[in-house]
N, CA, C and O of each residue as an XYZ file, in Angstrom:
860
protein
N      70.617     51.425   -107.591
C      70.765     52.153   -106.287
C      69.894     53.404   -106.303
O      69.699     54.051   -107.332
N      69.382     53.713   -105.119
C      68.723     54.991   -104.886
C      69.579     55.758   -103.905
O      69.844     55.273   -102.805
N      70.025     56.972   -104.288
C      70.889     57.762   -103.425
C      70.090     58.969   -102.903
O      69.634     59.812   -103.676
N      69.935     59.026   -101.584
C      69.336     60.209   -100.954
C      70.481     61.086   -100.536
O      71.384     60.649    -99.822
N      70.449     62.346   -100.987
C      71.550     63.268   -100.664
C      70.952     64.463    -99.959
O      70.304     65.312   -100.570
N      71.184     64.511    -98.652
C      70.717     65.582    -97.769
C      69.195     65.857    -97.961
O      68.756     67.006    -98.024
N      68.435     64.780    -98.047
C      66.999     64.897    -98.333
C      66.250     65.124    -96.993
O      66.551     64.482    -95.986
N      65.270     66.054    -97.010
C      64.428     66.274    -95.865
C      63.008     66.628    -96.321
O      62.796     67.129    -97.426
N      62.046     66.352    -95.436
C      60.654     66.574    -95.779
C      59.874     66.844    -94.527
O      60.056     66.166    -93.515
N      58.989     67.845    -94.583
C      58.098     68.144    -93.482
C      56.812     68.746    -94.011
O      56.743     69.188    -95.157
N      55.781     68.758    -93.151
C      54.478     69.360    -93.490
C      54.142     70.393    -92.406
O      54.460     70.214    -91.231
N      53.492     71.472    -92.838
C      53.037     72.457    -91.877
C      51.635     72.064    -91.430
O      50.752     71.827    -92.255
N      51.443     71.999    -90.130
C      50.124     71.671    -89.535
C      49.748     72.797    -88.591
O      50.532     73.709    -88.331
N      48.482     72.705    -88.068
C      48.002     73.722    -87.179
C      48.812     73.786    -85.891
O      48.923     74.834    -85.256
N      49.368     72.648    -85.525
C      50.171     72.581    -84.275
C      51.658     72.774    -84.508
O      52.460     72.633    -83.585
N      52.036     73.103    -85.773
C      53.451     73.343    -86.100
C      53.939     72.410    -87.160
O      53.163     71.600    -87.667
N      55.219     72.492    -87.524
C      55.754     71.654    -88.562
C      55.856     70.210    -88.092
O      56.297     69.938    -86.975
N      55.446     69.292    -88.953
C      55.579     67.855    -88.707
C      56.692     67.307    -89.587
O      56.561     67.265    -90.810
N      57.783     66.889    -88.965
C      58.921     66.418    -89.711
C      58.731     64.941    -90.147
O      58.543     64.063    -89.306
N      58.781     64.698    -91.406
C      58.760     63.333    -91.946
C      60.135     62.739    -92.015
O      60.359     61.584    -91.654
N      61.079     63.571    -92.498
C      62.479     63.110    -92.636
C      63.413     64.261    -92.396
O      63.374     65.269    -93.101
N      64.282     64.102    -91.364
C      65.350     65.039    -91.132
C      66.400     64.884    -92.274
O      66.408     63.869    -92.971
N      67.282     65.898    -92.455
C      68.283     65.804    -93.529
C      68.978     64.430    -93.491
O      69.580     64.065    -92.482
N      68.894     63.706    -94.550
C      69.365     62.332    -94.612
C      70.168     62.064    -95.906
O      69.743     62.415    -97.007
N      71.305     61.450    -95.734
C      72.140     61.011    -96.844
C      72.301     59.476    -96.702
O      72.888     59.001    -95.730
N      71.790     58.731    -97.651
C      71.713     57.275    -97.534
C      71.586     56.664    -98.910
O      71.033     57.266    -99.830
N      72.114     55.437    -99.036
C      71.973     54.683   -100.291
C      71.143     53.432   -100.040
O      71.424     52.663    -99.121
N      70.105     53.233   -100.873
C      69.226     52.099   -100.765
C      69.471     51.192   -101.954
O      69.360     51.673   -103.081
N      69.791     49.936   -101.795
C      69.983     49.055   -102.955
C      68.674     48.726   -103.633
O      67.647     48.577   -102.971
N      68.701     48.614   -104.921
C      67.496     48.292   -105.689
C      67.523     46.871   -106.230
O      66.651     46.487   -107.008
N      68.523     46.082   -105.821
C      68.602     44.710   -106.305
C      68.379     43.749   -105.113
O      68.642     42.551   -105.214
N      67.893     44.294   -103.996
C      67.610     43.467   -102.816
C      66.130     43.655   -102.433
O      65.455     44.515   -102.998
N      65.632     42.873   -101.496
C      64.299     43.022   -100.984
C      64.412     43.786    -99.652
O      64.876     43.231    -98.656
N      63.992     45.048    -99.641
C      64.204     45.939    -98.518
C      62.900     46.359    -97.906
O      61.986     46.759    -98.626
N      62.779     46.280    -96.572
C      61.597     46.755    -95.869
C      61.872     48.123    -95.276
O      62.985     48.411    -94.836
N      60.847     48.964    -95.270
C      60.887     50.223    -94.546
C      59.787     50.160    -93.514
O      58.609     50.276    -93.851
N      60.155     49.977    -92.259
C      59.210     49.833    -91.145
C      58.978     51.178    -90.489
O      59.904     51.978    -90.355
N      57.742     51.430    -90.079
C      57.439     52.660    -89.357
C      56.037     52.603    -88.828
O      55.174     51.959    -89.424
N      55.788     53.270    -87.709
C      54.463     53.286    -87.115
C      53.493     54.027    -88.047
O      53.897     54.784    -88.930
N      52.215     53.779    -87.814
C      51.192     54.542    -88.581
C      51.402     56.032    -88.318
O      51.529     56.485    -87.180
N      51.433     56.781    -89.449
C      51.646     58.217    -89.361
C      53.076     58.628    -89.358
O      53.355     59.824    -89.276
N      54.021     57.695    -89.444
C      55.429     58.018    -89.418
C      55.874     58.760    -90.731
O      56.860     59.497    -90.732
N      55.123     58.542    -91.826
C      55.500     59.110    -93.099
C      56.041     58.134    -94.109
O      56.716     58.529    -95.059
N      55.754     56.861    -93.917
C      56.282     55.816    -94.786
C      55.794     55.992    -96.253
O      56.581     55.899    -97.195
N      54.482     56.248    -96.415
C      53.940     56.405    -97.742
C      54.460     57.653    -98.416
O      54.697     57.658    -99.624
N      54.642     58.735    -97.629
C      55.261     59.925    -98.194
C      56.686     59.670    -98.688
O      57.093     60.131    -99.754
N      57.419     58.925    -97.876
C      58.768     58.558    -98.293
C      58.753     57.749    -99.587
O      59.575     57.986   -100.473
N      57.845     56.816    -99.703
C      57.777     55.953   -100.892
C      57.418     56.838   -102.105
O      57.980     56.653   -103.184
N      56.507     57.776   -101.941
C      56.168     58.663   -103.038
C      57.350     59.527   -103.480
O      57.522     59.808   -104.666
N      58.169     59.945   -102.492
C      59.356     60.717   -102.836
C      60.339     59.867   -103.653
O      60.926     60.342   -104.625
N      60.507     58.613   -103.247
C      61.431     57.745   -103.934
C      60.980     57.448   -105.342
O      61.796     57.303   -106.252
N      59.665     57.358   -105.518
C      59.118     57.098   -106.870
C      59.133     58.307   -107.774
O      59.013     58.188   -108.993
N      59.283     59.488   -107.164
C      59.256     60.726   -107.946
C      57.879     61.348   -107.985
O      57.700     62.365   -108.654
N      56.902     60.792   -107.306
C      55.543     61.376   -107.289
C      55.430     62.604   -106.428
O      54.510     63.404   -106.600
N      56.356     62.764   -105.500
C      56.334     63.891   -104.585
C      57.738     64.371   -104.322
O      58.590     63.535   -104.019
N      58.059     65.676   -104.416
C      59.389     66.150   -104.231
C      59.766     66.280   -102.795
O      58.883     66.486   -101.963
N      61.055     66.170   -102.436
C      61.487     66.528   -101.058
C      61.487     68.021   -100.895
O      61.422     68.740   -101.892
N      61.556     68.519    -99.681
C      61.675     69.948    -99.456
C      63.064     70.430    -99.891
O      63.211     71.448   -100.566
N      64.057     69.673    -99.486
C      65.432     69.986    -99.833
C      66.176     68.710   -100.169
O      65.704     67.615    -99.866
N      67.326     68.842   -100.788
C      68.142     67.708   -101.147
C      67.729     67.092   -102.475
O      66.845     67.609   -103.158
N      68.361     66.004   -102.831
C      68.065     65.355   -104.110
C      68.036     63.864   -103.944
O      68.642     63.310   -103.027
N      67.308     63.204   -104.863
C      67.185     61.762   -104.862
C      67.642     61.292   -106.250
O      66.988     61.580   -107.252
N      68.751     60.578   -106.303
C      69.285     60.058   -107.574
C      68.959     58.573   -107.693
O      69.225     57.798   -106.775
N      68.381     58.178   -108.833
C      67.987     56.824   -109.052
C      68.737     56.249   -110.230
O      68.725     56.813   -111.324
N      69.391     55.123   -110.004
C      70.130     54.447   -111.065
C      69.473     53.123   -111.371
O      70.148     52.115   -111.582
N      68.130     53.130   -111.395
C      67.352     51.935   -111.692
C      65.946     52.387   -112.007
O      65.535     53.467   -111.582
N      65.210     51.596   -112.732
C      63.817     51.933   -113.016
C      62.969     51.418   -111.846
O      63.086     50.267   -111.424
N      62.091     52.335   -111.327
C      61.280     52.057   -110.185
C      59.796     52.088   -110.575
O      59.376     52.930   -111.369
N      59.019     51.178   -110.020
C      57.562     51.209   -110.248
C      56.944     52.377   -109.487
O      57.588     53.000   -108.642
N      55.709     52.654   -109.797
C      54.944     53.525   -108.912
C      54.592     52.738   -107.660
O      54.673     51.509   -107.684
N      54.203     53.390   -106.563
C      53.893     52.644   -105.342
C      52.655     51.760   -105.508
O      51.540     52.273   -105.602
N      52.838     50.462   -105.546
C      51.763     49.504   -105.687
C      50.918     49.549   -104.416
O      51.427     49.453   -103.299
N      49.621     49.696   -104.623
C      48.692     49.708   -103.444
C      48.460     51.125   -102.975
O      47.700     51.328   -102.028
N      49.090     52.131   -103.603
C      48.929     53.498   -103.101
C      48.498     54.469   -104.204
O      48.930     55.621   -104.219
N      47.650     54.006   -105.124
C      47.139     54.910   -106.119
C      47.836     54.677   -107.477
O      48.282     53.575   -107.798
N      47.905     55.794   -108.266
C      48.447     55.704   -109.597
C      47.421     55.298   -110.645
O      47.753     55.189   -111.825
N      46.170     55.073   -110.227
C      45.100     54.626   -111.125
C      44.085     55.762   -111.191
O      43.766     56.385   -110.179
N      43.577     56.026   -112.412
C      42.549     57.071   -112.660
C      41.184     56.470   -112.400
O      40.765     55.550   -113.103
N      40.486     56.981   -111.396
C      39.188     56.415   -110.981
C      38.096     56.610   -112.052
O      37.099     55.888   -112.054
N      38.280     57.561   -112.940
C      37.266     57.863   -113.975
C      37.417     56.962   -115.200
O      36.522     56.891   -116.043
N      38.563     56.271   -115.290
C      38.793     55.380   -116.410
C      38.481     53.959   -115.981
O      38.483     53.645   -114.790
N      38.210     53.096   -116.961
C      37.998     51.689   -116.680
C      39.324     50.990   -116.365
O      40.396     51.568   -116.547
N      39.242     49.771   -115.901
C      40.445     48.987   -115.705
C      41.195     48.775   -117.002
O      42.424     48.834   -117.036
N      40.470     48.534   -118.047
C      41.071     48.307   -119.395
C      41.771     49.577   -119.856
O      42.912     49.543   -120.316
N      41.060     50.710   -119.722
C      41.652     51.990   -120.142
C      42.907     52.341   -119.342
O      43.907     52.782   -119.908
N      42.849     52.145   -118.045
C      44.017     52.372   -117.224
C      45.202     51.525   -117.699
O      46.325     52.010   -117.834
N      44.918     50.267   -117.942
C      45.976     49.325   -118.383
C      46.614     49.771   -119.658
O      47.839     49.808   -119.765
N      45.793     50.117   -120.644
C      46.299     50.527   -121.972
C      47.076     51.835   -121.852
O      48.119     52.001   -122.485
N      46.557     52.782   -121.025
C      47.207     54.074   -120.897
C      48.606     53.925   -120.267
O      49.587     54.467   -120.777
N      48.677     53.175   -119.142
C      49.961     52.977   -118.449
C      50.945     52.198   -119.333
O      52.126     52.535   -119.411
N      50.439     51.158   -119.991
C      51.314     50.407   -120.902
C      51.896     51.286   -121.955
O      53.080     51.163   -122.266
N      51.102     52.189   -122.531
C      51.606     53.107   -123.523
C      52.676     54.032   -123.005
O      53.661     54.309   -123.690
N      52.473     54.521   -121.762
C      53.511     55.396   -121.141
C      54.816     54.659   -120.910
O      55.894     55.244   -121.013
N      54.719     53.366   -120.595
C      55.903     52.567   -120.245
C      56.509     51.846   -121.422
O      57.506     51.140   -121.273
N      55.911     52.016   -122.610
C      56.441     51.376   -123.794
C      56.182     49.905   -123.905
O      56.939     49.189   -124.561
N      55.116     49.432   -123.271
C      54.730     48.010   -123.227
C      53.616     47.784   -124.225
O      52.722     48.624   -124.319
N      53.620     46.699   -124.975
C      52.557     46.390   -125.901
C      51.203     46.384   -125.166
O      51.028     45.651   -124.193
N      50.269     47.187   -125.627
C      49.005     47.364   -124.925
C      48.180     46.044   -124.924
O      47.560     45.706   -123.915
N      48.178     45.336   -126.011
C      47.421     44.065   -126.068
C      47.975     43.055   -125.085
O      47.213     42.362   -124.410
N      49.310     42.962   -124.996
C      49.938     42.063   -124.028
C      49.552     42.474   -122.618
O      49.170     41.633   -121.804
N      49.652     43.789   -122.320
C      49.341     44.265   -120.983
C      47.916     43.942   -120.556
O      47.674     43.470   -119.445
N      46.963     44.210   -121.476
C      45.571     43.929   -121.150
C      45.321     42.443   -120.929
O      44.620     42.065   -119.991
N      45.880     41.610   -121.776
C      45.721     40.149   -121.593
C      46.323     39.695   -120.255
O      45.736     38.868   -119.557
N      47.492     40.237   -119.903
C      48.122     39.853   -118.652
C      47.264     40.266   -117.477
O      47.005     39.464   -116.580
N      46.814     41.535   -117.475
C      46.049     42.006   -116.305
C      44.725     41.297   -116.189
O      44.297     40.989   -115.077
N      44.040     41.020   -117.325
C      42.775     40.320   -117.269
C      42.952     38.946   -116.598
O      42.150     38.528   -115.763
N      44.024     38.272   -116.996
C      44.278     36.931   -116.469
C      44.705     36.988   -115.014
O      44.219     36.203   -114.199
N      45.606     37.903   -114.672
C      46.170     37.941   -113.332
C      45.223     38.528   -112.284
O      45.033     37.945   -111.217
N      44.636     39.674   -112.590
C      43.815     40.392   -111.605
C      42.464     39.786   -111.400
O      41.825     40.011   -110.372
N      42.009     39.006   -112.382
C      40.713     38.294   -112.290
C      39.571     39.206   -111.926
O      38.798     38.929   -111.009
N      39.473     40.318   -112.668
C      38.419     41.300   -112.421
C      37.155     41.042   -113.264
O      36.123     41.683   -113.063
N      37.254     40.106   -114.196
C      36.084     39.764   -115.004
C      35.501     40.957   -115.717
O      36.244     41.744   -116.304
N      34.167     41.120   -115.684
C      33.530     42.240   -116.409
C      33.893     43.593   -115.792
O      33.642     44.617   -116.427
N      34.469     43.651   -114.592
C      34.826     44.914   -114.035
C      36.027     45.570   -114.745
O      36.302     46.748   -114.515
N      36.732     44.833   -115.591
C      37.781     45.453   -116.423
C      37.231     46.596   -117.250
O      37.963     47.524   -117.595
N      35.911     46.535   -117.579
C      35.305     47.564   -118.394
C      34.400     48.461   -117.593
O      33.564     49.151   -118.178
N      34.523     48.487   -116.301
C      33.824     49.412   -115.419
C      34.815     50.477   -114.918
O      36.013     50.222   -114.792
N      34.285     51.670   -114.638
C      35.144     52.699   -114.078
C      35.694     52.253   -112.733
O      35.001     51.619   -111.937
N      36.938     52.593   -112.499
C      37.610     52.154   -111.266
C      36.933     52.748   -110.023
O      37.097     52.204   -108.931
N      36.194     53.824   -110.153
C      35.546     54.456   -109.024
C      34.516     53.489   -108.364
O      34.191     53.654   -107.188
N      34.026     52.522   -109.091
C      33.083     51.561   -108.497
C      33.805     50.344   -107.905
O      33.150     49.463   -107.349
N      35.136     50.275   -108.010
C      35.849     49.124   -107.498
C      35.947     49.181   -105.966
O      35.946     50.262   -105.378
N      36.030     48.035   -105.344
C      36.391     47.965   -103.938
C      37.914     48.270   -103.790
O      38.650     48.304   -104.776
N      38.338     48.482   -102.575
C      39.752     48.759   -102.336
C      40.592     47.539   -102.817
O      41.656     47.717   -103.410
N      40.111     46.321   -102.560
C      40.818     45.153   -102.977
C      40.943     45.032   -104.493
O      41.982     44.620   -105.008
N      39.868     45.397   -105.206
C      39.894     45.351   -106.648
C      40.880     46.351   -107.250
O      41.588     46.061   -108.214
N      40.899     47.553   -106.636
C      41.874     48.547   -107.071
C      43.306     48.035   -106.891
O      44.149     48.198   -107.772
N      43.559     47.432   -105.767
C      44.890     46.888   -105.474
C      45.249     45.804   -106.478
O      46.386     45.733   -106.945
N      44.274     44.956   -106.810
C      44.527     43.878   -107.741
C      44.852     44.430   -109.161
O      45.731     43.911   -109.849
N      44.126     45.486   -109.576
C      44.381     46.133   -110.848
C      45.786     46.731   -110.862
O      46.568     46.503   -111.785
N      46.093     47.517   -109.795
C      47.402     48.166   -109.699
C      48.545     47.160   -109.710
O      49.562     47.340   -110.379
N      48.335     46.085   -108.935
C      49.356     45.025   -108.875
C      49.539     44.349   -110.235
O      50.661     44.102   -110.677
N      48.390     44.052   -110.901
C      48.488     43.393   -112.195
C      49.197     44.249   -113.242
O      50.026     43.745   -113.999
N      48.873     45.547   -113.287
C      49.519     46.458   -114.257
C      50.978     46.571   -113.956
O      51.796     46.605   -114.875
N      51.341     46.633   -112.672
C      52.760     46.719   -112.298
C      53.558     45.512   -112.771
O      54.698     45.648   -113.216
N      52.939     44.302   -112.671
C      53.667     43.121   -113.106
C      53.733     43.014   -114.635
O      54.596     42.319   -115.170
N      52.837     43.691   -115.326
C      52.858     43.673   -116.749
C      53.984     44.517   -117.329
O      54.324     44.425   -118.508
N      54.551     45.348   -116.446
C      55.693     46.217   -116.841
C      56.925     45.734   -116.107
O      56.855     45.491   -114.902
N      58.038     45.587   -116.776
C      59.286     45.144   -116.115
C      59.984     46.353   -115.501
O      60.296     47.332   -116.179
N      60.222     46.249   -114.168
C      60.974     47.276   -113.463
C      62.201     46.688   -112.791
O      62.212     45.496   -112.483
N      63.220     47.475   -112.556
C      64.383     47.001   -111.804
C      64.018     46.792   -110.326
O      64.568     45.921   -109.652
N      63.082     47.609   -109.845
C      62.701     47.543   -108.437
C      61.241     47.923   -108.280
O      60.783     48.914   -108.849
N      60.497     47.113   -107.490
C      59.058     47.385   -107.281
C      58.874     48.021   -105.923
O      59.447     47.575   -104.929
N      58.042     49.101   -105.889
C      57.752     49.797   -104.672
C      56.322     49.365   -104.203
O      55.351     49.454   -104.955
N      56.245     48.909   -102.963
C      54.993     48.364   -102.484
C      54.596     49.071   -101.188
O      55.403     49.171   -100.264
N      53.357     49.560   -101.117
C      52.860     50.201    -99.929
C      52.038     49.287    -99.076
O      50.887     48.999    -99.407
N      52.604     48.815    -97.967
C      51.938     48.047    -96.914
C      51.751     46.535    -97.143
O      51.584     45.804    -96.167
N      51.773     46.054    -98.353
C      51.614     44.627    -98.514
C      51.426     44.289    -99.951
O      51.210     45.171   -100.781
N      51.505     42.996   -100.269
C      51.334     42.519   -101.604
C      50.043     41.748   -101.721
O      49.771     40.825   -100.953
N      49.251     42.148   -102.705
C      48.029     41.383   -102.985
C      46.866     41.858   -102.106
O      47.041     42.526   -101.087
N      45.688     41.477   -102.558
C      44.465     41.772   -101.817
C      43.433     40.696   -102.163
O      43.534     39.995   -103.170
N      42.473     40.604   -101.309
C      41.417     39.620   -101.576
C      41.578     38.377   -100.707
O      42.075     38.453    -99.583
N      41.156     37.241   -101.236
C      41.169     36.044   -100.450
C      42.563     35.444   -100.334
O      43.505     35.922   -100.967
N      42.689     34.426    -99.549
C      44.006     33.833    -99.303
C      44.624     33.277   -100.579
O      45.831     33.390   -100.794
N      43.789     32.675   -101.426
C      44.285     32.079   -102.671
C      44.917     33.152   -103.530
O      45.981     32.924   -104.106
N      44.275     34.355   -103.638
C      44.872     35.407   -104.487
C      46.135     35.977   -103.880
O      47.082     36.301   -104.597
N      46.159     36.103   -102.541
C      47.415     36.599   -101.881
C      48.577     35.642   -102.159
O      49.704     36.069   -102.412
N      48.280     34.335   -102.108
C      49.339     33.331   -102.420
C      49.779     33.458   -103.834
O      50.963     33.307   -104.135
N      48.833     33.739   -104.733
C      49.190     33.959   -106.141
C      50.120     35.152   -106.317
O      51.078     35.098   -107.089
N      49.824     36.238   -105.586
C      50.665     37.431   -105.611
C      52.079     37.116   -105.114
O      53.076     37.509   -105.720
N      52.130     36.407   -104.011
C      53.414     36.039   -103.430
C      54.219     35.214   -104.406
O      55.418     35.442   -104.568
N      53.570     34.239   -105.073
C      54.272     33.406   -106.036
C      54.808     34.238   -107.189
O      55.935     34.041   -107.643
N      53.988     35.172   -107.657
C      54.397     36.050   -108.752
C      55.603     36.871   -108.373
O      56.527     37.013   -109.174
N      55.619     37.433   -107.132
C      56.739     38.227   -106.728
C      57.997     37.393   -106.468
O      59.109     37.875   -106.682
N      57.839     36.192   -106.025
C      59.010     35.323   -105.835
C      59.665     35.059   -107.196
O      60.891     35.000   -107.294
N      58.850     34.900   -108.245
C      59.398     34.731   -109.604
C      60.067     35.986   -110.069
O      61.169     35.946   -110.615
N      59.400     37.125   -109.854
C      59.958     38.425   -110.328
C      61.210     38.800   -109.534
O      62.089     39.475   -110.069
N      61.309     38.381   -108.285
C      62.459     38.734   -107.468
C      63.739     38.116   -107.978
O      64.817     38.512   -107.537
N      63.667     37.158   -108.889
C      64.891     36.580   -109.444
C      65.633     37.573   -110.314
O      66.822     37.408   -110.587
N      64.934     38.596   -110.745
C      65.586     39.597   -111.627
C      65.263     41.036   -111.211
O      65.711     41.974   -111.870
N      64.503     41.226   -110.142
C      64.135     42.600   -109.728
C      64.253     42.711   -108.208
O      64.239     41.718   -107.479
N      64.369     43.949   -107.770
C      64.405     44.238   -106.329
C      63.030     44.622   -105.847
O      62.092     44.739   -106.636
N      62.909     44.824   -104.515
C      61.659     45.143   -103.891
C      61.920     46.118   -102.757
O      62.866     45.951   -101.988
N      61.083     47.131   -102.657
C      61.136     48.081   -101.544
C      59.701     48.171   -100.984
O      58.809     48.693   -101.653
N      59.485     47.669    -99.775
C      58.140     47.591    -99.202
C      58.067     48.375    -97.896
O      58.910     48.201    -97.016
N      57.063     49.237    -97.769
C      56.822     49.957    -96.497
C      55.687     49.287    -95.795
O      54.713     48.868    -96.420
N      55.811     49.181    -94.451
C      54.788     48.547    -93.647
C      54.977     48.926    -92.201
O      56.070     49.305    -91.781
N      53.890     48.821    -91.433
C      53.979     48.991    -89.982
C      53.950     47.621    -89.306
O      54.025     47.530    -88.080
N      53.842     46.566    -90.099
C      53.673     45.212    -89.558
C      54.882     44.334    -89.868
O      55.086     43.959    -91.023
N      55.694     43.998    -88.852
C      56.878     43.143    -89.087
C      56.547     41.780    -89.748
O      57.334     41.258    -90.538
N      55.375     41.221    -89.408
C      55.058     39.907    -89.959
C      54.843     39.968    -91.475
O      55.075     38.988    -92.183
N      54.398     41.127    -91.962
C      54.184     41.313    -93.382
C      55.499     41.247    -94.130
O      55.625     40.515    -95.112
N      56.481     42.008    -93.669
C      57.730     42.101    -94.410
C      58.596     40.844    -94.296
O      59.456     40.600    -95.143
N      58.365     40.041    -93.240
C      59.127     38.803    -93.060
C      58.942     37.875    -94.244
O      59.845     37.105    -94.571
N      57.785     37.935    -94.894
C      57.508     37.034    -96.012
C      58.257     37.442    -97.270
O      58.375     36.635    -98.192
N      58.776     38.685    -97.341
C      59.287     39.169    -98.616
C      60.732     39.714    -98.521
O      61.484     39.621    -99.492
N      61.115     40.268    -97.386
C      62.289     41.126    -97.307
C      63.463     40.464    -96.617
O      63.282     39.530    -95.835
N      64.668     40.941    -96.900
C      65.885     40.373    -96.380
C      66.687     41.392    -95.555
O      67.516     41.004    -94.732
N      66.446     42.675    -95.770
C      67.111     43.704    -95.016
C      66.071     44.857    -94.742
O      65.003     44.893    -95.353
N      66.407     45.751    -93.845
C      65.401     46.727    -93.459
C      65.921     48.111    -93.116
O      67.081     48.291    -92.745
N      65.033     49.077    -93.249
C      65.194     50.431    -92.768
C      64.038     50.735    -91.807
O      62.930     50.226    -91.972
N      64.311     51.548    -90.832
C      63.238     51.926    -89.866
C      63.141     53.463    -89.907
O      64.128     54.168    -89.698
N      61.933     53.953    -90.179
C      61.632     55.392    -90.133
C      61.120     55.688    -88.720
O      60.002     55.327    -88.351
N      61.969     56.351    -87.952
C      61.657     56.601    -86.542
C      61.963     58.050    -86.163
O      63.112     58.492    -86.177
N      60.899     58.768    -85.827
C      61.015     60.174    -85.457
C      61.795     60.994    -86.432
O      62.624     61.824    -86.058
N      61.516     60.750    -87.715
C      62.110     61.511    -88.767
C      63.478     61.096    -89.178
O      64.106     61.761    -90.001
N      63.975     59.984    -88.615
C      65.288     59.454    -88.967
C      65.104     58.099    -89.640
O      64.277     57.286    -89.227
N      65.905     57.874    -90.701
C      65.836     56.607    -91.433
C      67.089     55.806    -91.058
O      68.211     56.128    -91.452
N      66.843     54.754    -90.283
C      67.956     53.949    -89.730
C      68.064     52.647    -90.519
O      67.079     51.921    -90.649
N      69.250     52.346    -91.047
C      69.419     51.206    -91.887
C      70.031     49.998    -91.202
O      70.881     50.147    -90.324
N      69.606     48.794    -91.594
C      70.151     47.544    -91.057
C      70.322     46.571    -92.215
O      69.444     46.441    -93.067
N      71.477     45.883    -92.236
C      71.737     44.931    -93.288
C      70.953     43.632    -93.084
O      70.769     42.856    -94.021
N      70.488     43.401    -91.832
C      69.749     42.231    -91.490
C      68.332     42.600    -91.067
O      68.155     43.462    -90.206
N      67.323     41.964    -91.654
C      65.920     42.311    -91.356
C      65.576     42.091    -89.871
O      64.837     42.870    -89.270
N      66.119     41.037    -89.312
C      65.861     40.760    -87.879
C      66.287     41.869    -86.975
O      65.591     42.195    -86.013
N      67.468     42.481    -87.276
C      67.953     43.632    -86.479
C      67.031     44.816    -86.647
O      66.770     45.536    -85.683
N      66.524     45.037    -87.873
C      65.601     46.155    -88.128
C      64.314     45.946    -87.324
O      63.808     46.891    -86.719
N      63.791     44.749    -87.312
C      62.550     44.483    -86.606
C      62.752     44.653    -85.115
O      61.868     45.198    -84.454
N      63.871     44.214    -84.544
C      64.110     44.330    -83.120
C      64.214     45.818    -82.738
O      63.681     46.231    -81.708
N      64.897     46.619    -83.566
C      64.996     48.060    -83.286
C      63.620     48.684    -83.330
O      63.261     49.478    -82.460
N      62.840     48.322    -84.354
C      61.485     48.899    -84.549
C      60.567     48.541    -83.356
O      59.818     49.391    -82.874
N      60.629     47.308    -82.896
C      59.751     46.879    -81.828
C      60.123     47.493    -80.477
O      59.291     47.593    -79.575
N      61.415     47.908    -80.356
C      61.893     48.466    -79.046
C      62.042     49.962    -79.081
O      62.552     50.553    -78.130
N      61.597     50.607    -80.183
C      61.893     52.014    -80.424
C      60.871     52.959    -79.795
O      60.916     54.162    -80.051
N      59.954     52.444    -78.982
C      58.956     53.333    -78.346
C      59.241     53.537    -76.888
O      58.503     54.252    -76.210
């Protein structure tokens, strides 16, 4: 479980404070597939970074009783290091055998010789594939995904979906997206981030209907 206790977040802008999340107390299950829907600019990625521990809230606390991945598709990779170096470094931090992690990522991400190139020369899709591969090489109770799973051609996206279907047998998923059709493939329940409020629904269909009618 992830417990948000009176958590709030805002940013100061030239036009005034922009509220990402009003004071919120909420529990998010980490053994289910949960969508967080929100319009572009609503603060979904900021919320995901807070849940992962990459960014602190302004006030309140977030208690986690499960191991969470970093946000897949939203960074966490050092652009000055090669794909291989990133894999070995993260595996070491997470207590995973480095040789196993490198073999897994090389096979899964299909980066070929780019495994030994600096990530700064990667395309956005290649970065996502590296991040996704490293994440699957480490066992987490719940995977955090920013906007979608997989990148590249249709065959690779289907490979990613298959991998997550297998991992979902023992892990949860928390995915943020602005696109209802994306989360329909993966999630079973939903939250909607709307005007700084996080509204929860036990049924994904109810969350999508609220999201689509909330303007």
